[in-house]
Amino acid sequence: MILGIGTDLANIERIERTLERFGDRFRNRVFTETEQRKAERRRDTAGTYAKRWAAKEACSKALGTGLRMGIAWKEMAVSNIATGQPVMQVTGWAADRLAEMTPEGREAIIHVTLTDDHPWAQAFVVIEARRRDA
């Protein structure tokens, strides 16, 4: 069962300008330490941040709230498993919202995919509710 779908398109050059202008203030407000370490290791630092920005926006949409209703940026975090596949973890109010929208007897799975083609970065998030016994 699909609980929510979200997508976002981010301009890499806009994120790059924001990083240049606000630096650590922007990084620390929006991205977890893990996300920052990942981005700073990459050749395309701004592109990596832009994809994660888009993923957070998409996740907030899939949760049905957007960012105005209390979800903090760092409550949605993108990391990668060993194969490179991105995964989304939620904490705080975002996790509370996810629990609230998940039917009893089911567990929520957040699927995320990221892509970029300069100057654009895009993310899709699908929240699925699976039976716990499945």
mmCIF file of N, CA and C in Angstrom:
data_model
loop_
_atom_site.group_PDB
_atom_site.id
_atom_site.type_symbol
_atom_site.label_atom_id
_atom_site.label_comp_id
_atom_site.label_asym_id
_atom_site.label_seq_id
_atom_site.Cartn_x
_atom_site.Cartn_y
_atom_site.Cartn_z
ATOM 1 N N MET A 1 0.846 -1.166 0.000
ATOM 2 C CA MET A 1 0.000 0.000 0.000
ATOM 3 C C MET A 1 0.898 1.238 0.000
ATOM 4 N N ILE A 2 0.597 2.174 -0.887
ATOM 5 C CA ILE A 2 1.363 3.412 -0.985
ATOM 6 C C ILE A 2 0.748 4.446 -0.041
ATOM 7 N N LEU A 3 1.555 4.998 0.847
ATOM 8 C CA LEU A 3 1.084 6.014 1.785
ATOM 9 C C LEU A 3 1.336 7.430 1.284
ATOM 10 N N GLY A 4 2.406 7.595 0.518
ATOM 11 C CA GLY A 4 2.719 8.929 0.037
ATOM 12 C C GLY A 4 3.757 8.899 -1.064
ATOM 13 N N ILE A 5 3.692 9.903 -1.932
ATOM 14 C CA ILE A 5 4.656 10.060 -3.018
ATOM 15 C C ILE A 5 5.071 11.527 -3.038
ATOM 16 N N GLY A 6 6.356 11.771 -3.198
ATOM 17 C CA GLY A 6 6.840 13.139 -3.309
ATOM 18 C C GLY A 6 7.977 13.225 -4.307
ATOM 19 N N THR A 7 8.103 14.378 -4.927
ATOM 20 C CA THR A 7 9.205 14.614 -5.857
ATOM 21 C C THR A 7 9.675 16.050 -5.697
ATOM 22 N N ASP A 8 10.910 16.300 -6.068
ATOM 23 C CA ASP A 8 11.414 17.666 -6.067
ATOM 24 C C ASP A 8 12.537 17.777 -7.086
ATOM 25 N N LEU A 9 12.646 18.956 -7.648
ATOM 26 C CA LEU A 9 13.680 19.303 -8.610
ATOM 27 C C LEU A 9 14.454 20.483 -8.030
ATOM 28 N N ALA A 10 15.762 20.338 -7.889
ATOM 29 C CA ALA A 10 16.596 21.396 -7.312
ATOM 30 C C ALA A 10 17.633 21.843 -8.334
ATOM 31 N N ASN A 11 17.915 23.120 -8.343
ATOM 32 C CA ASN A 11 18.930 23.673 -9.225
ATOM 33 C C ASN A 11 20.290 23.603 -8.526
ATOM 34 N N ILE A 12 21.207 22.845 -9.090
ATOM 35 C CA ILE A 12 22.530 22.649 -8.487
ATOM 36 C C ILE A 12 23.264 23.975 -8.348
ATOM 37 N N GLU A 13 23.163 24.838 -9.350
ATOM 38 C CA GLU A 13 23.863 26.127 -9.296
ATOM 39 C C GLU A 13 23.326 27.003 -8.171
ATOM 40 N N ARG A 14 22.030 26.934 -7.908
ATOM 41 C CA ARG A 14 21.446 27.689 -6.790
ATOM 42 C C ARG A 14 21.999 27.174 -5.457
ATOM 43 N N ILE A 15 22.079 25.854 -5.320
ATOM 44 C CA ILE A 15 22.637 25.276 -4.092
ATOM 45 C C ILE A 15 24.097 25.667 -3.961
ATOM 46 N N GLU A 16 24.843 25.652 -5.058
ATOM 47 C CA GLU A 16 26.254 26.050 -5.037
ATOM 48 C C GLU A 16 26.407 27.502 -4.570
ATOM 49 N N ARG A 17 25.567 28.393 -5.076
ATOM 50 C CA ARG A 17 25.611 29.803 -4.646
ATOM 51 C C ARG A 17 25.260 29.939 -3.166
ATOM 52 N N THR A 18 24.310 29.160 -2.712
ATOM 53 C CA THR A 18 23.920 29.193 -1.303
ATOM 54 C C THR A 18 25.064 28.705 -0.425
ATOM 55 N N LEU A 19 25.743 27.655 -0.856
ATOM 56 C CA LEU A 19 26.908 27.159 -0.118
ATOM 57 C C LEU A 19 28.005 28.217 -0.059
ATOM 58 N N GLU A 20 28.248 28.898 -1.171
ATOM 59 C CA GLU A 20 29.272 29.944 -1.206
ATOM 60 C C GLU A 20 28.898 31.106 -0.300
ATOM 61 N N ARG A 21 27.640 31.455 -0.285
ATOM 62 C CA ARG A 21 27.200 32.621 0.487
ATOM 63 C C ARG A 21 27.088 32.343 1.983
ATOM 64 N N PHE A 22 26.530 31.177 2.348
ATOM 65 C CA PHE A 22 26.242 30.901 3.754
ATOM 66 C C PHE A 22 27.116 29.813 4.378
ATOM 67 N N GLY A 23 27.811 29.028 3.558
ATOM 68 C CA GLY A 23 28.763 28.029 4.050
ATOM 69 C C GLY A 23 28.212 27.107 5.124
ATOM 70 N N ASP A 24 28.955 27.021 6.231
ATOM 71 C CA ASP A 24 28.598 26.098 7.307
ATOM 72 C C ASP A 24 27.231 26.401 7.920
ATOM 73 N N ARG A 25 26.845 27.659 7.920
ATOM 74 C CA ARG A 25 25.530 28.011 8.472
ATOM 75 C C ARG A 25 24.424 27.252 7.720
ATOM 76 N N PHE A 26 24.513 27.224 6.398
ATOM 77 C CA PHE A 26 23.547 26.485 5.574
ATOM 78 C C PHE A 26 23.725 24.990 5.766
ATOM 79 N N ARG A 27 24.956 24.509 5.657
ATOM 80 C CA ARG A 27 25.217 23.066 5.792
ATOM 81 C C ARG A 27 24.672 22.528 7.113
ATOM 82 N N ASN A 28 24.993 23.214 8.198
ATOM 83 C CA ASN A 28 24.625 22.719 9.527
ATOM 84 C C ASN A 28 23.134 22.837 9.813
ATOM 85 N N ARG A 29 22.457 23.737 9.141
ATOM 86 C CA ARG A 29 21.014 23.893 9.339
ATOM 87 C C ARG A 29 20.235 22.809 8.610
ATOM 88 N N VAL A 30 20.739 22.386 7.448
ATOM 89 C CA VAL A 30 19.959 21.510 6.566
ATOM 90 C C VAL A 30 20.441 20.061 6.576
ATOM 91 N N PHE A 31 21.747 19.836 6.682
ATOM 92 C CA PHE A 31 22.306 18.507 6.451
ATOM 93 C C PHE A 31 22.923 17.914 7.712
ATOM 94 N N THR A 32 22.728 16.597 7.871
ATOM 95 C CA THR A 32 23.343 15.891 8.997
ATOM 96 C C THR A 32 24.857 15.790 8.774
ATOM 97 N N GLU A 33 25.574 15.425 9.807
ATOM 98 C CA GLU A 33 27.021 15.243 9.679
ATOM 99 C C GLU A 33 27.356 14.188 8.635
ATOM 100 N N THR A 34 26.594 13.104 8.603
ATOM 101 C CA THR A 34 26.822 12.040 7.621
ATOM 102 C C THR A 34 26.632 12.563 6.207
ATOM 103 N N GLU A 35 25.580 13.334 5.990
ATOM 104 C CA GLU A 35 25.334 13.902 4.663
ATOM 105 C C GLU A 35 26.458 14.864 4.269
ATOM 106 N N GLN A 36 26.923 15.652 5.223
ATOM 107 C CA GLN A 36 28.010 16.596 4.937
ATOM 108 C C GLN A 36 29.305 15.866 4.590
ATOM 109 N N ARG A 37 29.619 14.816 5.340
ATOM 110 C CA ARG A 37 30.844 14.044 5.047
ATOM 111 C C ARG A 37 30.787 13.459 3.642
ATOM 112 N N LYS A 38 29.638 12.909 3.278
ATOM 113 C CA LYS A 38 29.455 12.323 1.946
ATOM 114 C C LYS A 38 29.658 13.386 0.868
ATOM 115 N N ALA A 39 29.005 14.516 1.019
ATOM 116 C CA ALA A 39 29.082 15.578 0.005
ATOM 117 C C ALA A 39 30.494 16.148 -0.113
ATOM 118 N N GLU A 40 31.160 16.337 0.994
ATOM 119 C CA GLU A 40 32.486 16.955 0.974
ATOM 120 C C GLU A 40 33.543 16.015 0.381
ATOM 121 N N ARG A 41 33.279 14.715 0.351
ATOM 122 C CA ARG A 41 34.197 13.751 -0.269
ATOM 123 C C ARG A 41 34.022 13.687 -1.781
ATOM 124 N N ARG A 42 32.921 14.187 -2.281
ATOM 125 C CA ARG A 42 32.585 14.047 -3.696
ATOM 126 C C ARG A 42 33.179 15.177 -4.529
ATOM 127 N N ARG A 43 33.515 14.866 -5.763
ATOM 128 C CA ARG A 43 34.004 15.884 -6.697
ATOM 129 C C ARG A 43 32.916 16.918 -6.964
ATOM 130 N N ASP A 44 31.676 16.455 -7.147
ATOM 131 C CA ASP A 44 30.548 17.348 -7.372
ATOM 132 C C ASP A 44 29.836 17.603 -6.038
ATOM 133 N N THR A 45 30.469 18.377 -5.190
ATOM 134 C CA THR A 45 29.943 18.654 -3.853
ATOM 135 C C THR A 45 28.554 19.293 -3.922
ATOM 136 N N ALA A 46 28.418 20.325 -4.726
ATOM 137 C CA ALA A 46 27.134 21.022 -4.819
ATOM 138 C C ALA A 46 26.041 20.099 -5.354
ATOM 139 N N GLY A 47 26.374 19.253 -6.320
ATOM 140 C CA GLY A 47 25.399 18.311 -6.865
ATOM 141 C C GLY A 47 24.940 17.308 -5.821
ATOM 142 N N THR A 48 25.868 16.864 -5.002
ATOM 143 C CA THR A 48 25.526 15.920 -3.933
ATOM 144 C C THR A 48 24.598 16.574 -2.922
ATOM 145 N N TYR A 49 24.918 17.797 -2.524
ATOM 146 C CA TYR A 49 24.020 18.519 -1.619
ATOM 147 C C TYR A 49 22.663 18.763 -2.270
ATOM 148 N N ALA A 50 22.646 19.122 -3.540
ATOM 149 C CA ALA A 50 21.387 19.416 -4.231
ATOM 150 C C ALA A 50 20.488 18.177 -4.283
ATOM 151 N N LYS A 51 21.069 17.011 -4.518
ATOM 152 C CA LYS A 51 20.263 15.783 -4.546
ATOM 153 C C LYS A 51 19.661 15.507 -3.173
ATOM 154 N N ARG A 52 20.425 15.734 -2.128
ATOM 155 C CA ARG A 52 19.919 15.504 -0.775
ATOM 156 C C ARG A 52 18.868 16.547 -0.393
ATOM 157 N N TRP A 53 19.075 17.788 -0.841
ATOM 158 C CA TRP A 53 18.059 18.832 -0.640
ATOM 159 C C TRP A 53 16.740 18.386 -1.289
ATOM 160 N N ALA A 54 16.823 17.955 -2.541
ATOM 161 C CA ALA A 54 15.632 17.512 -3.267
ATOM 162 C C ALA A 54 14.972 16.329 -2.563
ATOM 163 N N ALA A 55 15.779 15.417 -2.029
ATOM 164 C CA ALA A 55 15.231 14.253 -1.333
ATOM 165 C C ALA A 55 14.465 14.663 -0.075
ATOM 166 N N LYS A 56 14.984 15.634 0.649
ATOM 167 C CA LYS A 56 14.302 16.104 1.857
ATOM 168 C C LYS A 56 12.982 16.782 1.492
ATOM 169 N N GLU A 57 12.996 17.584 0.449
ATOM 170 C CA GLU A 57 11.761 18.218 -0.027
ATOM 171 C C GLU A 57 10.756 17.151 -0.454
ATOM 172 N N ALA A 58 11.217 16.169 -1.219
ATOM 173 C CA ALA A 58 10.331 15.107 -1.692
ATOM 174 C C ALA A 58 9.772 14.296 -0.526
ATOM 175 N N CYS A 59 10.595 14.024 0.457
ATOM 176 C CA CYS A 59 10.144 13.259 1.625
ATOM 177 C C CYS A 59 9.072 14.025 2.391
ATOM 178 N N SER A 60 9.278 15.325 2.576
ATOM 179 C CA SER A 60 8.272 16.116 3.297
ATOM 180 C C SER A 60 6.941 16.107 2.549
ATOM 181 N N LYS A 61 6.997 16.101 1.224
ATOM 182 C CA LYS A 61 5.771 16.025 0.422
ATOM 183 C C LYS A 61 5.114 14.654 0.558
ATOM 184 N N ALA A 62 5.925 13.600 0.536
ATOM 185 C CA ALA A 62 5.384 12.245 0.686
ATOM 186 C C ALA A 62 4.748 12.051 2.068
ATOM 187 N N LEU A 63 5.279 12.746 3.062
ATOM 188 C CA LEU A 63 4.697 12.694 4.405
ATOM 189 C C LEU A 63 3.416 13.523 4.495
ATOM 190 N N GLY A 64 3.136 14.273 3.442
ATOM 191 C CA GLY A 64 1.902 15.041 3.388
ATOM 192 C C GLY A 64 1.940 16.332 4.167
ATOM 193 N N THR A 65 3.131 16.826 4.457
ATOM 194 C CA THR A 65 3.234 18.003 5.313
ATOM 195 C C THR A 65 3.945 19.172 4.658
ATOM 196 N N GLY A 66 4.872 18.884 3.765
ATOM 197 C CA GLY A 66 5.773 19.942 3.325
ATOM 198 C C GLY A 66 6.646 20.337 4.504
ATOM 199 N N LEU A 67 7.473 21.331 4.316
ATOM 200 C CA LEU A 67 8.385 21.730 5.386
ATOM 201 C C LEU A 67 7.783 22.774 6.324
ATOM 202 N N ARG A 68 6.617 23.267 6.041
ATOM 203 C CA ARG A 68 6.024 24.316 6.872
ATOM 204 C C ARG A 68 5.355 23.787 8.133
ATOM 205 N N MET A 69 5.052 22.520 8.185
ATOM 206 C CA MET A 69 4.236 21.996 9.277
ATOM 207 C C MET A 69 5.026 21.401 10.425
ATOM 208 N N GLY A 70 6.283 21.741 10.569
ATOM 209 C CA GLY A 70 7.015 21.318 11.754
ATOM 210 C C GLY A 70 8.166 20.363 11.537
ATOM 211 N N ILE A 71 8.314 19.818 10.354
ATOM 212 C CA ILE A 71 9.429 18.917 10.101
ATOM 213 C C ILE A 71 10.700 19.747 9.908
ATOM 214 N N ALA A 72 11.739 19.363 10.611
ATOM 215 C CA ALA A 72 13.031 20.032 10.464
ATOM 216 C C ALA A 72 13.838 19.323 9.380
ATOM 217 N N TRP A 73 14.661 20.092 8.695
ATOM 218 C CA TRP A 73 15.489 19.544 7.609
ATOM 219 C C TRP A 73 16.272 18.313 8.050
ATOM 220 N N LYS A 74 16.895 18.403 9.208
ATOM 221 C CA LYS A 74 17.791 17.320 9.641
ATOM 222 C C LYS A 74 17.041 16.101 10.180
ATOM 223 N N GLU A 75 15.708 16.184 10.264
ATOM 224 C CA GLU A 75 14.911 15.026 10.662
ATOM 225 C C GLU A 75 14.720 14.051 9.509
ATOM 226 N N MET A 76 15.148 14.456 8.327
ATOM 227 C CA MET A 76 15.116 13.592 7.144
ATOM 228 C C MET A 76 16.558 13.507 6.664
ATOM 229 N N ALA A 77 17.115 12.313 6.628
ATOM 230 C CA ALA A 77 18.530 12.168 6.297
ATOM 231 C C ALA A 77 18.732 11.087 5.251
ATOM 232 N N VAL A 78 19.546 11.410 4.250
ATOM 233 C CA VAL A 78 19.863 10.468 3.185
ATOM 234 C C VAL A 78 21.255 9.899 3.436
ATOM 235 N N SER A 79 21.334 8.588 3.383
ATOM 236 C CA SER A 79 22.641 7.918 3.412
ATOM 237 C C SER A 79 22.626 6.883 2.290
ATOM 238 N N ASN A 80 23.696 6.133 2.175
ATOM 239 C CA ASN A 80 23.772 5.121 1.120
ATOM 240 C C ASN A 80 24.171 3.791 1.735
ATOM 241 N N ILE A 81 23.535 2.716 1.252
ATOM 242 C CA ILE A 81 23.953 1.383 1.683
ATOM 243 C C ILE A 81 25.177 0.986 0.862
ATOM 244 N N ALA A 82 25.753 -0.151 1.157
ATOM 245 C CA ALA A 82 27.016 -0.576 0.538
ATOM 246 C C ALA A 82 26.965 -0.598 -0.989
ATOM 247 N N THR A 83 25.807 -0.879 -1.568
ATOM 248 C CA THR A 83 25.687 -0.923 -3.029
ATOM 249 C C THR A 83 25.617 0.466 -3.645
ATOM 250 N N GLY A 84 25.490 1.494 -2.808
ATOM 251 C CA GLY A 84 25.356 2.859 -3.298
ATOM 252 C C GLY A 84 23.925 3.353 -3.316
ATOM 253 N N GLN A 85 22.979 2.448 -3.122
ATOM 254 C CA GLN A 85 21.565 2.827 -3.132
ATOM 255 C C GLN A 85 21.286 3.819 -2.004
ATOM 256 N N PRO A 86 20.600 4.919 -2.316
ATOM 257 C CA PRO A 86 20.267 5.870 -1.264
ATOM 258 C C PRO A 86 19.109 5.354 -0.412
ATOM 259 N N VAL A 87 19.154 5.683 0.868
ATOM 260 C CA VAL A 87 18.072 5.349 1.795
ATOM 261 C C VAL A 87 17.763 6.590 2.631
ATOM 262 N N MET A 88 16.528 6.703 3.049
ATOM 263 C CA MET A 88 16.065 7.844 3.837
ATOM 264 C C MET A 88 15.710 7.374 5.237
ATOM 265 N N GLN A 89 16.241 8.067 6.238
ATOM 266 C CA GLN A 89 15.858 7.821 7.622
ATOM 267 C C GLN A 89 15.149 9.069 8.129
ATOM 268 N N VAL A 90 14.131 8.865 8.967
ATOM 269 C CA VAL A 90 13.442 9.991 9.570
ATOM 270 C C VAL A 90 13.503 9.883 11.090
ATOM 271 N N THR A 91 13.577 11.026 11.737
ATOM 272 C CA THR A 91 13.613 11.100 13.191
ATOM 273 C C THR A 91 12.664 12.217 13.626
ATOM 274 N N GLY A 92 12.522 12.384 14.931
ATOM 275 C CA GLY A 92 11.755 13.510 15.468
ATOM 276 C C GLY A 92 10.331 13.559 14.957
ATOM 277 N N TRP A 93 9.884 14.776 14.633
ATOM 278 C CA TRP A 93 8.515 14.991 14.191
ATOM 279 C C TRP A 93 8.226 14.250 12.899
ATOM 280 N N ALA A 94 9.219 14.125 12.019
ATOM 281 C CA ALA A 94 9.026 13.390 10.770
ATOM 282 C C ALA A 94 8.720 11.918 11.054
ATOM 283 N N ALA A 95 9.424 11.333 12.016
ATOM 284 C CA ALA A 95 9.166 9.940 12.396
ATOM 285 C C ALA A 95 7.790 9.807 13.038
ATOM 286 N N ASP A 96 7.407 10.802 13.844
ATOM 287 C CA ASP A 96 6.075 10.791 14.455
ATOM 288 C C ASP A 96 4.994 10.836 13.376
ATOM 289 N N ARG A 97 5.186 11.683 12.391
ATOM 290 C CA ARG A 97 4.220 11.803 11.292
ATOM 291 C C ARG A 97 4.127 10.495 10.510
ATOM 292 N N LEU A 98 5.284 9.867 10.266
ATOM 293 C CA LEU A 98 5.301 8.598 9.548
ATOM 294 C C LEU A 98 4.537 7.528 10.336
ATOM 295 N N ALA A 99 4.761 7.474 11.631
ATOM 296 C CA ALA A 99 4.054 6.497 12.474
ATOM 297 C C ALA A 99 2.554 6.753 12.465
ATOM 298 N N GLU A 100 2.169 8.028 12.498
ATOM 299 C CA GLU A 100 0.760 8.413 12.496
ATOM 300 C C GLU A 100 0.044 7.987 11.215
ATOM 301 N N MET A 101 0.747 8.052 10.100
ATOM 302 C CA MET A 101 0.108 7.728 8.820
ATOM 303 C C MET A 101 0.210 6.247 8.445
ATOM 304 N N THR A 102 0.934 5.461 9.233
ATOM 305 C CA THR A 102 1.118 4.033 8.946
ATOM 306 C C THR A 102 0.001 3.221 9.610
ATOM 307 N N PRO A 103 -0.774 2.476 8.832
ATOM 308 C CA PRO A 103 -1.857 1.674 9.409
ATOM 309 C C PRO A 103 -1.335 0.614 10.380
ATOM 310 N N GLU A 104 -2.154 0.284 11.340
ATOM 311 C CA GLU A 104 -1.804 -0.739 12.321
ATOM 312 C C GLU A 104 -1.537 -2.066 11.615
ATOM 313 N N GLY A 105 -0.533 -2.786 12.089
ATOM 314 C CA GLY A 105 -0.176 -4.071 11.502
ATOM 315 C C GLY A 105 0.741 -3.957 10.294
ATOM 316 N N ARG A 106 1.161 -2.735 9.978
ATOM 317 C CA ARG A 106 2.045 -2.509 8.837
ATOM 318 C C ARG A 106 3.286 -1.751 9.286
ATOM 319 N N GLU A 107 4.331 -1.866 8.486
ATOM 320 C CA GLU A 107 5.544 -1.089 8.729
ATOM 321 C C GLU A 107 5.804 -0.215 7.514
ATOM 322 N N ALA A 108 6.295 0.975 7.763
ATOM 323 C CA ALA A 108 6.540 1.923 6.677
ATOM 324 C C ALA A 108 7.952 1.728 6.128
ATOM 325 N N ILE A 109 8.044 1.722 4.817
ATOM 326 C CA ILE A 109 9.320 1.646 4.107
ATOM 327 C C ILE A 109 9.401 2.896 3.237
ATOM 328 N N ILE A 110 10.515 3.630 3.355
ATOM 329 C CA ILE A 110 10.702 4.823 2.536
ATOM 330 C C ILE A 110 11.666 4.478 1.410
ATOM 331 N N HIS A 111 11.189 4.601 0.180
ATOM 332 C CA HIS A 111 12.010 4.389 -1.005
ATOM 333 C C HIS A 111 12.425 5.759 -1.529
ATOM 334 N N VAL A 112 13.689 5.901 -1.906
ATOM 335 C CA VAL A 112 14.163 7.173 -2.447
ATOM 336 C C VAL A 112 15.072 6.903 -3.637
ATOM 337 N N THR A 113 14.942 7.716 -4.645
ATOM 338 C CA THR A 113 15.853 7.653 -5.780
ATOM 339 C C THR A 113 16.304 9.065 -6.109
ATOM 340 N N LEU A 114 17.570 9.189 -6.486
ATOM 341 C CA LEU A 114 18.186 10.487 -6.770
ATOM 342 C C LEU A 114 18.799 10.461 -8.163
ATOM 343 N N THR A 115 18.778 11.598 -8.827
ATOM 344 C CA THR A 115 19.442 11.710 -10.120
ATOM 345 C C THR A 115 19.850 13.154 -10.327
ATOM 346 N N ASP A 116 20.811 13.357 -11.212
ATOM 347 C CA ASP A 116 21.166 14.718 -11.576
ATOM 348 C C ASP A 116 21.658 14.758 -13.012
ATOM 349 N N ASP A 117 21.422 15.885 -13.633
ATOM 350 C CA ASP A 117 21.908 16.202 -14.963
ATOM 351 C C ASP A 117 22.090 17.709 -14.932
ATOM 352 N N HIS A 118 23.322 18.120 -14.730
ATOM 353 C CA HIS A 118 23.620 19.525 -14.466
ATOM 354 C C HIS A 118 22.863 20.435 -15.428
ATOM 355 N N PRO A 119 22.155 21.415 -14.935
ATOM 356 C CA PRO A 119 22.177 21.992 -13.587
ATOM 357 C C PRO A 119 21.052 21.502 -12.672
ATOM 358 N N TRP A 120 20.462 20.351 -12.955
ATOM 359 C CA TRP A 120 19.320 19.888 -12.171
ATOM 360 C C TRP A 120 19.633 18.647 -11.350
ATOM 361 N N ALA A 121 19.052 18.596 -10.165
ATOM 362 C CA ALA A 121 19.082 17.416 -9.303
ATOM 363 C C ALA A 121 17.631 17.093 -8.977
ATOM 364 N N GLN A 122 17.300 15.819 -8.973
ATOM 365 C CA GLN A 122 15.917 15.425 -8.752
ATOM 366 C C GLN A 122 15.845 14.248 -7.803
ATOM 367 N N ALA A 123 14.770 14.206 -7.035
ATOM 368 C CA ALA A 123 14.533 13.091 -6.119
ATOM 369 C C ALA A 123 13.066 12.694 -6.163
ATOM 370 N N PHE A 124 12.836 11.399 -6.013
ATOM 371 C CA PHE A 124 11.497 10.853 -5.834
ATOM 372 C C PHE A 124 11.503 10.063 -4.535
ATOM 373 N N VAL A 125 10.435 10.205 -3.768
ATOM 374 C CA VAL A 125 10.266 9.431 -2.539
ATOM 375 C C VAL A 125 8.893 8.781 -2.577
ATOM 376 N N VAL A 126 8.871 7.486 -2.298
ATOM 377 C CA VAL A 126 7.622 6.737 -2.182
ATOM 378 C C VAL A 126 7.626 6.092 -0.804
ATOM 379 N N ILE A 127 6.558 6.316 -0.065
ATOM 380 C CA ILE A 127 6.417 5.676 1.250
ATOM 381 C C ILE A 127 5.408 4.551 1.104
ATOM 382 N N GLU A 128 5.877 3.362 1.424
ATOM 383 C CA GLU A 128 5.072 2.142 1.299
ATOM 384 C C GLU A 128 4.780 1.600 2.693
ATOM 385 N N ALA A 129 3.590 1.040 2.864
ATOM 386 C CA ALA A 129 3.244 0.348 4.098
ATOM 387 C C ALA A 129 3.128 -1.146 3.777
ATOM 388 N N ARG A 130 4.018 -1.918 4.371
ATOM 389 C CA ARG A 130 4.004 -3.382 4.162
ATOM 390 C C ARG A 130 3.440 -4.068 5.387
ATOM 391 N N ARG A 131 2.772 -5.191 5.150
ATOM 392 C CA ARG A 131 2.322 -6.013 6.280
ATOM 393 C C ARG A 131 3.538 -6.478 7.071
ATOM 394 N N ARG A 132 3.416 -6.461 8.354
ATOM 395 C CA ARG A 132 4.559 -6.875 9.185
ATOM 396 C C ARG A 132 4.872 -8.353 9.037
ATOM 397 N N ASP A 133 3.893 -9.167 8.726
ATOM 398 C CA ASP A 133 4.110 -10.608 8.586
ATOM 399 C C ASP A 133 4.587 -10.988 7.198
ATOM 400 N N ALA A 134 4.692 -10.023 6.308
ATOM 401 C CA ALA A 134 5.101 -10.324 4.909
ATOM 402 C C ALA A 134 6.589 -10.542 4.817
#
